[in-house]
CSV table of C-alpha atoms in Angstrom, one decimal:
chain,number,residue,atom,x,y,z
J,1,UNK,CA,-5.1,-7.2,-25.6
J,2,UNK,CA,-4.1,-8.1,-22.2
J,3,UNK,CA,-3.4,-5.3,-19.8
J,4,UNK,CA,-2.7,-5.3,-16.1
J,5,UNK,CA,-3.0,-2.4,-13.6
J,6,UNK,CA,-0.2,-2.4,-11.0
J,7,UNK,CA,-0.2,-0.1,-8.2
J,8,UNK,CA,3.5,1.9,-8.0
J,9,UNK,CA,4.0,3.6,-4.9
J,10,UNK,CA,6.5,6.4,-4.5
J,11,UNK,CA,8.3,6.7,-1.1
J,12,UNK,CA,9.8,9.9,0.4
J,13,UNK,CA,12.9,10.0,2.5
J,14,UNK,CA,14.0,6.2,2.1
J,15,UNK,CA,11.0,4.3,3.3
J,16,UNK,CA,10.7,2.1,0.3
J,17,UNK,CA,12.7,-0.7,1.9
J,18,UNK,CA,10.8,-0.6,5.2
J,19,UNK,CA,7.2,-0.4,3.5
J,20,UNK,CA,8.1,-3.1,1.0
J,21,UNK,CA,9.1,-5.5,3.6
J,22,UNK,CA,5.7,-4.6,5.4
J,23,UNK,CA,3.7,-5.1,2.7
J,24,UNK,CA,5.5,-8.6,1.7
J,25,UNK,CA,4.3,-9.9,5.2
J,26,UNK,CA,0.8,-8.4,4.7
J,27,UNK,CA,0.4,-10.3,1.4
J,28,UNK,CA,2.7,-13.1,2.2
J,29,UNK,CA,4.7,-12.3,-1.1
J,30,UNK,CA,7.8,-12.6,-2.7
J,31,UNK,CA,9.9,-9.4,-2.4
J,32,UNK,CA,12.5,-8.5,-5.7
J,33,UNK,CA,14.4,-5.2,-4.8
J,34,UNK,CA,17.1,-3.5,-6.4
J,35,UNK,CA,18.9,-0.3,-5.0
J,36,UNK,CA,20.4,2.3,-6.9
J,37,UNK,CA,23.6,1.3,-6.4
J,38,UNK,CA,22.7,-2.1,-7.9
J,39,UNK,CA,22.0,-0.4,-11.3
J,40,UNK,CA,25.3,1.6,-11.3
J,41,UNK,CA,25.1,4.5,-8.9
J,42,UNK,CA,28.6,4.7,-7.1
J,43,UNK,CA,28.6,3.3,-3.2
J,44,UNK,CA,28.9,6.4,-0.9
J,45,UNK,CA,26.5,8.7,-2.9
J,46,UNK,CA,23.5,9.7,-0.6
J,47,UNK,CA,20.8,7.5,-2.6
J,48,UNK,CA,23.2,4.5,-3.6
J,49,UNK,CA,21.5,2.2,-0.9
J,50,UNK,CA,18.1,3.1,-1.5
J,51,UNK,CA,15.4,1.1,-3.7
J,52,UNK,CA,15.2,2.2,-7.2
J,53,UNK,CA,12.9,-1.1,-8.2
J,54,UNK,CA,10.6,-2.8,-5.7
J,55,UNK,CA,8.2,-5.6,-6.4
J,56,UNK,CA,5.9,-7.8,-4.3
J,57,UNK,CA,4.3,-10.9,-6.0
J,58,UNK,CA,2.2,-13.5,-4.4
J,59,UNK,CA,0.8,-16.6,-5.6
J,60,UNK,CA,-2.7,-15.0,-5.5
J,61,UNK,CA,-1.7,-12.8,-8.4
J,62,UNK,CA,-1.1,-9.7,-6.2
J,63,UNK,CA,1.5,-7.4,-7.5
J,64,UNK,CA,2.8,-4.3,-5.6
J,65,UNK,CA,5.8,-2.2,-6.8
J,66,UNK,CA,7.6,0.9,-5.0
J,67,UNK,CA,10.7,2.8,-5.2
J,68,UNK,CA,12.4,5.6,-3.2
J,69,UNK,CA,12.1,8.8,-4.7
J,70,UNK,CA,15.7,10.1,-5.2
J,71,UNK,CA,17.1,13.3,-2.8
J,72,UNK,CA,16.0,14.3,0.1
J,73,UNK,CA,12.5,15.8,0.3
J,74,UNK,CA,11.1,18.3,3.2
J,75,UNK,CA,9.3,16.4,6.2
J,76,UNK,CA,5.9,16.7,4.6
J,77,UNK,CA,6.7,15.9,0.9
J,78,UNK,CA,4.5,13.0,-0.4
J,79,UNK,CA,2.5,13.2,2.5
J,80,UNK,CA,-1.2,12.2,1.4
J,81,UNK,CA,-4.0,14.7,2.8
J,82,UNK,CA,-6.5,13.2,5.0
J,83,UNK,CA,-9.4,10.7,4.9
J,84,UNK,CA,-12.3,10.5,7.0
J,85,UNK,CA,-16.1,9.7,7.3
J,86,UNK,CA,-18.6,12.0,7.7
J,87,UNK,CA,-22.5,11.6,7.1
J,88,UNK,CA,-21.9,8.1,5.5
J,89,UNK,CA,-19.4,9.9,2.9
J,90,UNK,CA,-15.6,9.2,2.6
J,91,UNK,CA,-13.8,13.0,2.5
J,92,UNK,CA,-10.7,12.8,1.2
J,93,UNK,CA,-7.6,15.2,-0.1
J,94,UNK,CA,-6.1,11.9,-1.6
J,95,UNK,CA,-5.7,11.3,-5.4
J,96,UNK,CA,-6.2,7.5,-5.0
J,97,UNK,CA,-6.8,4.6,-2.8
J,98,UNK,CA,-6.0,1.1,-3.7
J,99,UNK,CA,-8.8,-1.4,-3.5
J,100,UNK,CA,-8.1,-5.2,-2.3
J,101,UNK,CA,-11.6,-7.1,-3.6
J,102,UNK,CA,-11.4,-10.6,-1.6
J,103,UNK,CA,-13.9,-13.2,-1.5
J,104,UNK,CA,-14.6,-13.9,1.8
J,105,UNK,CA,-14.9,-12.0,5.3
J,106,UNK,CA,-12.2,-14.4,6.8
J,107,UNK,CA,-9.7,-13.3,3.9
J,108,UNK,CA,-10.8,-9.6,4.5
J,109,UNK,CA,-10.3,-9.8,8.4
J,110,UNK,CA,-7.2,-11.3,7.9
J,111,UNK,CA,-5.7,-8.6,5.8
J,112,UNK,CA,-7.4,-5.7,7.6
J,113,UNK,CA,-5.4,-7.1,11.0
J,114,UNK,CA,-2.2,-6.9,9.1
J,115,UNK,CA,-2.9,-3.7,7.0
J,116,UNK,CA,-4.0,-1.7,10.5
J,117,UNK,CA,-0.8,-2.2,12.3
J,118,UNK,CA,0.2,1.4,13.3
J,119,UNK,CA,-2.4,3.0,10.9
J,120,UNK,CA,-5.3,5.0,10.8
J,121,UNK,CA,-8.6,3.5,10.4
J,122,UNK,CA,-11.0,5.7,8.4
J,123,UNK,CA,-13.6,3.1,8.6
J,124,UNK,CA,-13.9,0.0,10.3
J,125,UNK,CA,-14.4,-3.2,8.6
J,126,UNK,CA,-17.9,-4.0,8.7
J,127,UNK,CA,-21.0,-5.1,7.2
J,128,UNK,CA,-22.3,-2.7,4.7
J,129,UNK,CA,-25.2,-2.6,2.4
J,130,UNK,CA,-23.1,-4.0,-0.8
J,131,UNK,CA,-20.9,-6.2,1.3
J,132,UNK,CA,-20.4,-8.5,4.3
J,133,UNK,CA,-17.1,-6.7,4.9
J,134,UNK,CA,-16.0,-3.6,3.7
J,135,UNK,CA,-13.4,-0.9,5.3
J,136,UNK,CA,-10.8,1.8,4.9
J,137,UNK,CA,-7.5,1.8,6.6
J,138,UNK,CA,-4.6,4.3,5.9
J,139,UNK,CA,-1.3,2.5,6.8
J,140,UNK,CA,1.8,3.7,8.4
J,141,UNK,CA,3.1,4.6,5.1
J,142,UNK,CA,0.1,6.7,4.1
J,143,UNK,CA,-1.3,4.3,1.8
J,144,UNK,CA,-5.0,4.5,2.1
J,145,UNK,CA,-6.6,0.7,1.5
J,146,UNK,CA,-10.2,-0.1,0.8
J,147,UNK,CA,-11.0,-3.8,1.7
J,148,UNK,CA,-14.2,-5.0,0.1
J,149,UNK,CA,-15.7,-8.6,0.3
J,150,UNK,CA,-17.1,-9.5,-3.1
J,151,UNK,CA,-19.1,-13.0,-2.8
J,152,UNK,CA,-20.1,-14.1,-6.0
């Protein structure tokens, strides 16, 4: 059996297009996206120009999906809880993180710099007891990423 787990991020209040373009640049991937109108919603309806299907694919095999939740949400809808470090422990109210496992510190540093634009740094990318590079950042769209160098 072949199974792939692919992160699918649900964006509130029409952020999917901006977020997917940001991730396309971060991961240097190809973006495929379709609006609700592309799939038959009449033009002029409030969600017609929003993303119903978005997918980033990279030559390295990274796949990331996302879409706009239809309708208008309250300003705090979908906002993840906070994540912070205290006493060498990650304290979070978020239900999940996305971990990026990379082969080198150079690759980790490059990804870190791109994801950290307008982000909240939870833990700086640095050497840890298990890795030459580990860090946690919550990006400008509220998605928390763990970057971990895994040398073989």
